[in-house]
Amino acid sequence: GAVVSQHPSRVICKSGTSVKIECRSLDFQATTMFWYRQFPKQSLMLMATSNEGSKATYEQGVEKDKFLINHASLTLSTLTVTSAHPEDSSFYICSARDRLGQGTYGYTFGSGTRLTVV
Amino acid sequence: GQNIDQPTEMTATEGAIVQINCTYQTSGFNGLFWYQQHAGEAPTFLSYNVLDGLEEKGRFSSFLSRSKGYSYLLLKELQMKDSASYLCAVRDEGGAAGNKLTFGGGTRVLVKP
């Protein structure tokens, strides 16, 4: 079945530094990638949607200059948290969709990245 | 926009049945998903409804009424491992919206012995 590999699973970084999170689709072409953020005991909040080769579409309230999304290939999308601050500490999850909507009705989730900014 | 409501927490006894309700008001609708999520892990797909009615899958069943903007997830023969958060998510109609999933706040289910 469809698999999305997300790395790193956990990262601790210093305030002011940048962190890159990668999501790779291993056996399908991810034409669309959704990036979510989840704070403790809360649900998934969509941050942005990216289509391969296009600029990402950000949800209202999400700073596009702070959360840089690159989706340059059909198998790799990255989220870079720039100038991270403690309030950016969260669980970040990607979800990939291919043109045919394979996987569990078209949405294959990565395993998530726990970001802690100290 | 999308507005999706589900209870925050529920407690049930091992072996019992629990029903988690989800109501939604959305600007577009193209299916409703239920996911299970254990703490610190990614969501796991449970069910998908796009037409009215009941979908049964082993111990889990999901129901949808589009006219009422209502769904429920039914968990039967509860096991301790079913203690988790259950997320209701609505898919929009695509196009400019991009087939996005909007999640409800999640329902934490605690199964007690």
PDB file of C-alpha atoms in Angstrom:
ATOM      1  CA  GLY A   1       0.000   0.000   0.000  1.00  0.00           C
ATOM      2  CA  ALA A   2       0.861   3.671  -0.157  1.00  0.00           C
ATOM      3  CA  VAL A   3       3.535   4.745   2.312  1.00  0.00           C
ATOM      4  CA  VAL A   4       4.794   8.186   3.294  1.00  0.00           C
ATOM      5  CA  SER A   5       8.096   8.366   5.135  1.00  0.00           C
ATOM      6  CA  GLN A   6       8.456  11.419   7.375  1.00  0.00           C
ATOM      7  CA  HIS A   7      11.758  12.484   8.967  1.00  0.00           C
ATOM      8  CA  PRO A   8      12.889  13.296  11.509  1.00  0.00           C
ATOM      9  CA  SER A   9      10.471  11.770  13.983  1.00  0.00           C
ATOM     10  CA  ARG A  10      11.762  13.988  16.756  1.00  0.00           C
ATOM     11  CA  VAL A  11      13.898  17.095  16.733  1.00  0.00           C
ATOM     12  CA  ILE A  12      15.033  19.534  19.371  1.00  0.00           C
ATOM     13  CA  CYS A  13      16.425  22.846  18.198  1.00  0.00           C
ATOM     14  CA  LYS A  14      17.507  26.122  19.696  1.00  0.00           C
ATOM     15  CA  SER A  15      15.360  29.188  19.439  1.00  0.00           C
ATOM     16  CA  GLY A  16      16.198  31.180  16.329  1.00  0.00           C
ATOM     17  CA  THR A  17      17.421  28.269  14.254  1.00  0.00           C
ATOM     18  CA  SER A  18      15.666  26.579  11.336  1.00  0.00           C
ATOM     19  CA  VAL A  19      14.438  23.027  11.071  1.00  0.00           C
ATOM     20  CA  LYS A  20      13.580  21.064   7.942  1.00  0.00           C
ATOM     21  CA  ILE A  21      11.033  18.252   7.920  1.00  0.00           C
ATOM     22  CA  GLU A  22      10.864  15.867   4.966  1.00  0.00           C
ATOM     23  CA  CYS A  23       8.046  13.741   3.660  1.00  0.00           C
ATOM     24  CA  ARG A  24       8.720  11.196   0.947  1.00  0.00           C
ATOM     25  CA  SER A  25       6.151   9.104  -0.856  1.00  0.00           C
ATOM     26  CA  LEU A  26       7.778   5.717  -1.288  1.00  0.00           C
ATOM     27  CA  ASP A  27       5.593   3.935  -3.798  1.00  0.00           C
ATOM     28  CA  PHE A  28       3.400   6.541  -5.411  1.00  0.00           C
ATOM     29  CA  GLN A  29       3.568  10.032  -6.814  1.00  0.00           C
ATOM     30  CA  ALA A  30       2.393  12.635  -4.349  1.00  0.00           C
ATOM     31  CA  THR A  31       0.836  15.295  -6.530  1.00  0.00           C
ATOM     32  CA  THR A  32      -0.571  17.061  -3.475  1.00  0.00           C
ATOM     33  CA  MET A  33       0.867  17.335   0.015  1.00  0.00           C
ATOM     34  CA  PHE A  34      -0.999  18.646   3.017  1.00  0.00           C
ATOM     35  CA  TRP A  35       0.915  19.891   6.068  1.00  0.00           C
ATOM     36  CA  TYR A  36      -0.760  19.846   9.472  1.00  0.00           C
ATOM     37  CA  ARG A  37       0.213  21.038  12.918  1.00  0.00           C
ATOM     38  CA  GLN A  38      -1.146  19.547  16.104  1.00  0.00           C
ATOM     39  CA  PHE A  39      -0.762  21.045  19.578  1.00  0.00           C
ATOM     40  CA  PRO A  40      -1.163  18.827  22.660  1.00  0.00           C
ATOM     41  CA  LYS A  41      -4.697  17.562  23.175  1.00  0.00           C
ATOM     42  CA  GLN A  42      -5.887  19.381  20.086  1.00  0.00           C
ATOM     43  CA  SER A  43      -6.804  18.224  16.627  1.00  0.00           C
ATOM     44  CA  LEU A  44      -4.938  18.538  13.357  1.00  0.00           C
ATOM     45  CA  MET A  45      -4.910  22.035  11.919  1.00  0.00           C
ATOM     46  CA  LEU A  46      -4.153  22.381   8.230  1.00  0.00           C
ATOM     47  CA  MET A  47      -1.267  24.752   7.631  1.00  0.00           C
ATOM     48  CA  ALA A  48      -0.844  24.582   3.876  1.00  0.00           C
ATOM     49  CA  THR A  49      -1.483  22.615   0.725  1.00  0.00           C
ATOM     50  CA  SER A  50       1.155  22.172  -1.923  1.00  0.00           C
ATOM     51  CA  ASN A  51       0.950  20.774  -5.412  1.00  0.00           C
ATOM     52  CA  GLU A  52       4.054  19.481  -7.140  1.00  0.00           C
ATOM     53  CA  GLY A  53       5.818  22.244  -8.996  1.00  0.00           C
ATOM     54  CA  SER A  54       3.571  25.010  -7.648  1.00  0.00           C
ATOM     55  CA  LYS A  55       3.681  27.422  -4.757  1.00  0.00           C
ATOM     56  CA  ALA A  56       1.969  26.279  -1.613  1.00  0.00           C
ATOM     57  CA  THR A  57      -1.409  27.633  -0.566  1.00  0.00           C
ATOM     58  CA  TYR A  58      -1.374  28.645   3.071  1.00  0.00           C
ATOM     59  CA  GLU A  59      -4.328  28.660   5.437  1.00  0.00           C
ATOM     60  CA  GLN A  60      -5.377  31.885   7.031  1.00  0.00           C
ATOM     61  CA  GLY A  61      -3.123  32.860   9.899  1.00  0.00           C
ATOM     62  CA  VAL A  62      -0.156  30.739   8.810  1.00  0.00           C
ATOM     63  CA  GLU A  63       2.946  32.780   7.991  1.00  0.00           C
ATOM     64  CA  LYS A  64       4.288  31.671   4.635  1.00  0.00           C
ATOM     65  CA  ASP A  65       7.669  33.278   5.255  1.00  0.00           C
ATOM     66  CA  LYS A  66       8.078  31.370   8.470  1.00  0.00           C
ATOM     67  CA  PHE A  67       6.873  27.976   7.270  1.00  0.00           C
ATOM     68  CA  LEU A  68       8.554  27.374   3.945  1.00  0.00           C
ATOM     69  CA  ILE A  69       7.155  24.550   1.877  1.00  0.00           C
ATOM     70  CA  ASN A  70       8.914  23.041  -1.103  1.00  0.00           C
ATOM     71  CA  HIS A  71       7.304  20.425  -3.319  1.00  0.00           C
ATOM     72  CA  ALA A  72       9.734  20.283  -6.179  1.00  0.00           C
ATOM     73  CA  SER A  73       9.290  16.610  -7.017  1.00  0.00           C
ATOM     74  CA  LEU A  74       6.487  14.083  -7.041  1.00  0.00           C
ATOM     75  CA  THR A  75       8.058  12.109  -4.223  1.00  0.00           C
ATOM     76  CA  LEU A  76       9.412  14.744  -1.866  1.00  0.00           C
ATOM     77  CA  SER A  77       7.938  17.676   0.010  1.00  0.00           C
ATOM     78  CA  THR A  78       9.673  19.616   2.756  1.00  0.00           C
ATOM     79  CA  LEU A  79       8.523  21.983   5.476  1.00  0.00           C
ATOM     80  CA  THR A  80      11.137  24.327   6.925  1.00  0.00           C
ATOM     81  CA  VAL A  81      10.345  26.130  10.141  1.00  0.00           C
ATOM     82  CA  THR A  82      12.502  29.235  10.032  1.00  0.00           C
ATOM     83  CA  SER A  83      13.671  31.185  13.062  1.00  0.00           C
ATOM     84  CA  ALA A  84      11.910  28.743  15.326  1.00  0.00           C
ATOM     85  CA  HIS A  85      10.521  29.892  18.658  1.00  0.00           C
ATOM     86  CA  PRO A  86       9.222  27.886  21.608  1.00  0.00           C
ATOM     87  CA  GLU A  87       5.621  28.526  20.510  1.00  0.00           C
ATOM     88  CA  ASP A  88       6.401  26.598  17.293  1.00  0.00           C
ATOM     89  CA  SER A  89       6.901  23.458  19.367  1.00  0.00           C
ATOM     90  CA  SER A  90       4.285  21.083  18.068  1.00  0.00           C
ATOM     91  CA  PHE A  91       3.606  17.833  16.234  1.00  0.00           C
ATOM     92  CA  TYR A  92       3.840  18.304  12.475  1.00  0.00           C
ATOM     93  CA  ILE A  93       2.248  15.746  10.125  1.00  0.00           C
ATOM     94  CA  CYS A  94       2.179  15.522   6.376  1.00  0.00           C
ATOM     95  CA  SER A  95      -0.482  13.834   4.278  1.00  0.00           C
ATOM     96  CA  ALA A  96       0.083  12.946   0.652  1.00  0.00           C
ATOM     97  CA  ARG A  97      -2.424  12.452  -2.123  1.00  0.00           C
ATOM     98  CA  ASP A  98      -1.791  11.161  -5.613  1.00  0.00           C
ATOM     99  CA  ARG A  99      -3.677  11.953  -8.784  1.00  0.00           C
ATOM    100  CA  LEU A 100      -5.630   8.705  -8.569  1.00  0.00           C
ATOM    101  CA  GLY A 101      -6.439   9.058  -4.893  1.00  0.00           C
ATOM    102  CA  GLN A 102      -4.772   5.794  -3.919  1.00  0.00           C
ATOM    103  CA  GLY A 103      -4.258   4.670  -0.375  1.00  0.00           C
ATOM    104  CA  THR A 104      -6.993   5.049   2.170  1.00  0.00           C
ATOM    105  CA  TYR A 105      -9.299   7.071  -0.078  1.00  0.00           C
ATOM    106  CA  GLY A 106      -6.369   9.111  -1.212  1.00  0.00           C
ATOM    107  CA  TYR A 107      -4.814  10.375   2.008  1.00  0.00           C
ATOM    108  CA  THR A 108      -1.622   8.771   3.276  1.00  0.00           C
ATOM    109  CA  PHE A 109      -0.212  10.250   6.450  1.00  0.00           C
ATOM    110  CA  GLY A 110       3.404  10.434   7.476  1.00  0.00           C
ATOM    111  CA  SER A 111       4.328   9.303  10.965  1.00  0.00           C
ATOM    112  CA  GLY A 112       4.741  12.839  12.270  1.00  0.00           C
ATOM    113  CA  THR A 113       7.569  14.996  13.604  1.00  0.00           C
ATOM    114  CA  ARG A 114       7.706  16.160  17.201  1.00  0.00           C
ATOM    115  CA  LEU A 115       9.444  19.542  17.207  1.00  0.00           C
ATOM    116  CA  THR A 116      10.667  21.019  20.474  1.00  0.00           C
ATOM    117  CA  VAL A 117      12.203  24.475  20.424  1.00  0.00           C
ATOM    118  CA  VAL A 118      14.277  25.355  23.488  1.00  0.00           C
TER     119      VAL A 118
ATOM    120  CA  GLY B   1     -15.811  27.473   5.820  1.00  0.00           C
ATOM    121  CA  GLN B   2     -16.041  24.287   7.833  1.00  0.00           C
ATOM    122  CA  ASN B   3     -17.323  23.812  11.371  1.00  0.00           C
ATOM    123  CA  ILE B   4     -17.039  20.342  12.831  1.00  0.00           C
ATOM    124  CA  ASP B   5     -18.107  19.440  16.359  1.00  0.00           C
ATOM    125  CA  GLN B   6     -17.529  16.315  18.395  1.00  0.00           C
ATOM    126  CA  PRO B   7     -17.452  15.656  22.135  1.00  0.00           C
ATOM    127  CA  THR B   8     -14.156  16.240  23.878  1.00  0.00           C
ATOM    128  CA  GLU B   9     -14.008  13.112  25.985  1.00  0.00           C
ATOM    129  CA  MET B  10     -15.889   9.876  26.578  1.00  0.00           C
ATOM    130  CA  THR B  11     -15.338   7.063  29.025  1.00  0.00           C
ATOM    131  CA  ALA B  12     -16.561   3.518  28.576  1.00  0.00           C
ATOM    132  CA  THR B  13     -16.021   0.076  30.033  1.00  0.00           C
ATOM    133  CA  GLU B  14     -14.130  -2.736  28.371  1.00  0.00           C
ATOM    134  CA  GLY B  15     -16.521  -4.893  26.344  1.00  0.00           C
ATOM    135  CA  ALA B  16     -19.119  -2.147  26.058  1.00  0.00           C
ATOM    136  CA  ILE B  17     -20.225  -0.022  23.104  1.00  0.00           C
ATOM    137  CA  VAL B  18     -19.472   3.647  22.590  1.00  0.00           C
ATOM    138  CA  GLN B  19     -20.940   6.020  20.025  1.00  0.00           C
ATOM    139  CA  ILE B  20     -19.033   9.146  19.047  1.00  0.00           C
ATOM    140  CA  ASN B  21     -21.112  11.794  17.343  1.00  0.00           C
ATOM    141  CA  CYS B  22     -19.910  14.358  14.847  1.00  0.00           C
ATOM    142  CA  THR B  23     -21.906  17.238  13.448  1.00  0.00           C
ATOM    143  CA  TYR B  24     -20.720  19.481  10.680  1.00  0.00           C
ATOM    144  CA  GLN B  25     -21.661  22.653   8.849  1.00  0.00           C
ATOM    145  CA  THR B  26     -19.604  22.996   5.726  1.00  0.00           C
ATOM    146  CA  SER B  27     -19.524  25.060   2.581  1.00  0.00           C
ATOM    147  CA  GLY B  28     -18.882  21.925   0.547  1.00  0.00           C
ATOM    148  CA  PHE B  29     -19.014  18.195   1.216  1.00  0.00           C
ATOM    149  CA  ASN B  30     -17.313  15.316  -0.499  1.00  0.00           C
ATOM    150  CA  GLY B  31     -17.132  12.658   2.157  1.00  0.00           C
ATOM    151  CA  LEU B  32     -16.517  12.181   5.855  1.00  0.00           C
ATOM    152  CA  PHE B  33     -13.652  10.269   7.402  1.00  0.00           C
ATOM    153  CA  TRP B  34     -13.021   8.824  10.826  1.00  0.00           C
ATOM    154  CA  TYR B  35      -9.486   8.352  12.100  1.00  0.00           C
ATOM    155  CA  GLN B  36      -8.019   6.866  15.253  1.00  0.00           C
ATOM    156  CA  GLN B  37      -4.992   8.553  16.762  1.00  0.00           C
ATOM    157  CA  HIS B  38      -2.862   7.386  19.652  1.00  0.00           C
ATOM    158  CA  ALA B  39      -0.811  10.005  21.458  1.00  0.00           C
ATOM    159  CA  GLY B  40       2.287  11.017  19.521  1.00  0.00           C
ATOM    160  CA  GLU B  41       1.365   9.021  16.450  1.00  0.00           C
ATOM    161  CA  ALA B  42      -0.153   9.820  13.091  1.00  0.00           C
ATOM    162  CA  PRO B  43      -3.878   9.238  12.488  1.00  0.00           C
ATOM    163  CA  THR B  44      -4.957   5.805  11.313  1.00  0.00           C
ATOM    164  CA  PHE B  45      -7.819   5.528   8.838  1.00  0.00           C
ATOM    165  CA  LEU B  46     -10.963   3.858  10.185  1.00  0.00           C
ATOM    166  CA  SER B  47     -13.818   4.622   7.823  1.00  0.00           C
ATOM    167  CA  TYR B  48     -15.162   6.727   4.999  1.00  0.00           C
ATOM    168  CA  ASN B  49     -18.758   7.693   4.244  1.00  0.00           C
ATOM    169  CA  VAL B  50     -19.921   9.691   1.264  1.00  0.00           C
ATOM    170  CA  LEU B  51     -23.481   8.370   0.908  1.00  0.00           C
ATOM    171  CA  ASP B  52     -26.122   8.214   3.626  1.00  0.00           C
ATOM    172  CA  GLY B  53     -26.242   5.080   5.678  1.00  0.00           C
ATOM    173  CA  LEU B  54     -24.201   2.732   7.768  1.00  0.00           C
ATOM    174  CA  GLU B  55     -20.802   1.311   6.888  1.00  0.00           C
ATOM    175  CA  GLU B  56     -19.732  -1.649   8.999  1.00  0.00           C
ATOM    176  CA  LYS B  57     -16.184  -2.820   9.356  1.00  0.00           C
ATOM    177  CA  GLY B  58     -15.632  -5.384  12.053  1.00  0.00           C
ATOM    178  CA  ARG B  59     -16.002  -3.822  15.480  1.00  0.00           C
ATOM    179  CA  PHE B  60     -16.245  -0.338  13.997  1.00  0.00           C
ATOM    180  CA  SER B  61     -19.234   1.128  12.178  1.00  0.00           C
ATOM    181  CA  SER B  62     -19.822   4.613  10.833  1.00  0.00           C
ATOM    182  CA  PHE B  63     -23.067   6.315   9.915  1.00  0.00           C
ATOM    183  CA  LEU B  64     -23.746   9.382   7.811  1.00  0.00           C
ATOM    184  CA  SER B  65     -26.776  11.603   7.274  1.00  0.00           C
ATOM    185  CA  ARG B  66     -25.936  14.339   4.812  1.00  0.00           C
ATOM    186  CA  SER B  67     -29.260  16.145   5.224  1.00  0.00           C
ATOM    187  CA  LYS B  68     -28.642  16.440   8.968  1.00  0.00           C
ATOM    188  CA  GLY B  69     -24.906  17.114   8.733  1.00  0.00           C
ATOM    189  CA  TYR B  70     -24.379  14.263  11.153  1.00  0.00           C
ATOM    190  CA  SER B  71     -22.192  11.226  11.509  1.00  0.00           C
ATOM    191  CA  TYR B  72     -21.340   8.799  14.240  1.00  0.00           C
ATOM    192  CA  LEU B  73     -18.647   6.221  14.853  1.00  0.00           C
ATOM    193  CA  LEU B  74     -19.715   3.147  16.769  1.00  0.00           C
ATOM    194  CA  LEU B  75     -17.128   1.081  18.578  1.00  0.00           C
ATOM    195  CA  LYS B  76     -18.313  -2.322  19.764  1.00  0.00           C
ATOM    196  CA  GLU B  77     -16.746  -4.831  22.161  1.00  0.00           C
ATOM    197  CA  LEU B  78     -14.392  -2.200  23.448  1.00  0.00           C
ATOM    198  CA  GLN B  79     -10.830  -3.227  24.180  1.00  0.00           C
ATOM    199  CA  MET B  80      -8.242  -1.427  26.268  1.00  0.00           C
ATOM    200  CA  LYS B  81      -6.243  -0.711  23.126  1.00  0.00           C
ATOM    201  CA  ASP B  82      -9.172   1.325  21.800  1.00  0.00           C
ATOM    202  CA  SER B  83      -8.261   4.088  24.248  1.00  0.00           C
ATOM    203  CA  ALA B  84      -7.276   6.841  21.830  1.00  0.00           C
ATOM    204  CA  SER B  85      -8.506   9.999  20.181  1.00  0.00           C
ATOM    205  CA  TYR B  86     -11.041   9.668  17.389  1.00  0.00           C
ATOM    206  CA  LEU B  87     -11.058  12.343  14.740  1.00  0.00           C
ATOM    207  CA  CYS B  88     -13.922  13.213  12.436  1.00  0.00           C
ATOM    208  CA  ALA B  89     -12.819  14.889   9.197  1.00  0.00           C
ATOM    209  CA  VAL B  90     -14.808  16.341   6.312  1.00  0.00           C
ATOM    210  CA  ARG B  91     -13.493  16.540   2.782  1.00  0.00           C
ATOM    211  CA  ASP B  92     -14.448  19.529   0.703  1.00  0.00           C
ATOM    212  CA  GLU B  93     -15.368  19.439  -2.932  1.00  0.00           C
ATOM    213  CA  GLY B  94     -11.965  20.058  -4.444  1.00  0.00           C
ATOM    214  CA  GLY B  95     -11.341  22.586  -7.167  1.00  0.00           C
ATOM    215  CA  ALA B  96      -9.759  25.640  -5.634  1.00  0.00           C
ATOM    216  CA  ALA B  97     -10.285  24.112  -2.185  1.00  0.00           C
ATOM    217  CA  GLY B  98      -8.071  21.228  -3.179  1.00  0.00           C
ATOM    218  CA  ASN B  99      -9.934  18.291  -1.609  1.00  0.00           C
ATOM    219  CA  LYS B 100      -8.767  19.354   1.818  1.00  0.00           C
ATOM    220  CA  LEU B 101      -9.651  17.482   4.957  1.00  0.00           C
ATOM    221  CA  THR B 102     -10.873  19.597   7.852  1.00  0.00           C
ATOM    222  CA  PHE B 103     -10.693  17.871  11.208  1.00  0.00           C
ATOM    223  CA  GLY B 104     -12.931  18.160  14.199  1.00  0.00           C
ATOM    224  CA  GLY B 105     -11.403  18.682  17.610  1.00  0.00           C
ATOM    225  CA  GLY B 106     -11.203  14.960  18.300  1.00  0.00           C
ATOM    226  CA  THR B 107     -12.818  12.832  20.981  1.00  0.00           C
ATOM    227  CA  ARG B 108     -10.605  11.199  23.580  1.00  0.00           C
ATOM    228  CA  VAL B 109     -12.001   7.824  24.509  1.00  0.00           C
ATOM    229  CA  LEU B 110     -10.867   6.184  27.704  1.00  0.00           C
ATOM    230  CA  VAL B 111     -11.635   2.508  28.093  1.00  0.00           C
ATOM    231  CA  LYS B 112     -11.684   1.296  31.682  1.00  0.00           C
ATOM    232  CA  PRO B 113     -11.387  -2.318  32.850  1.00  0.00           C
TER     233      PRO B 113
END
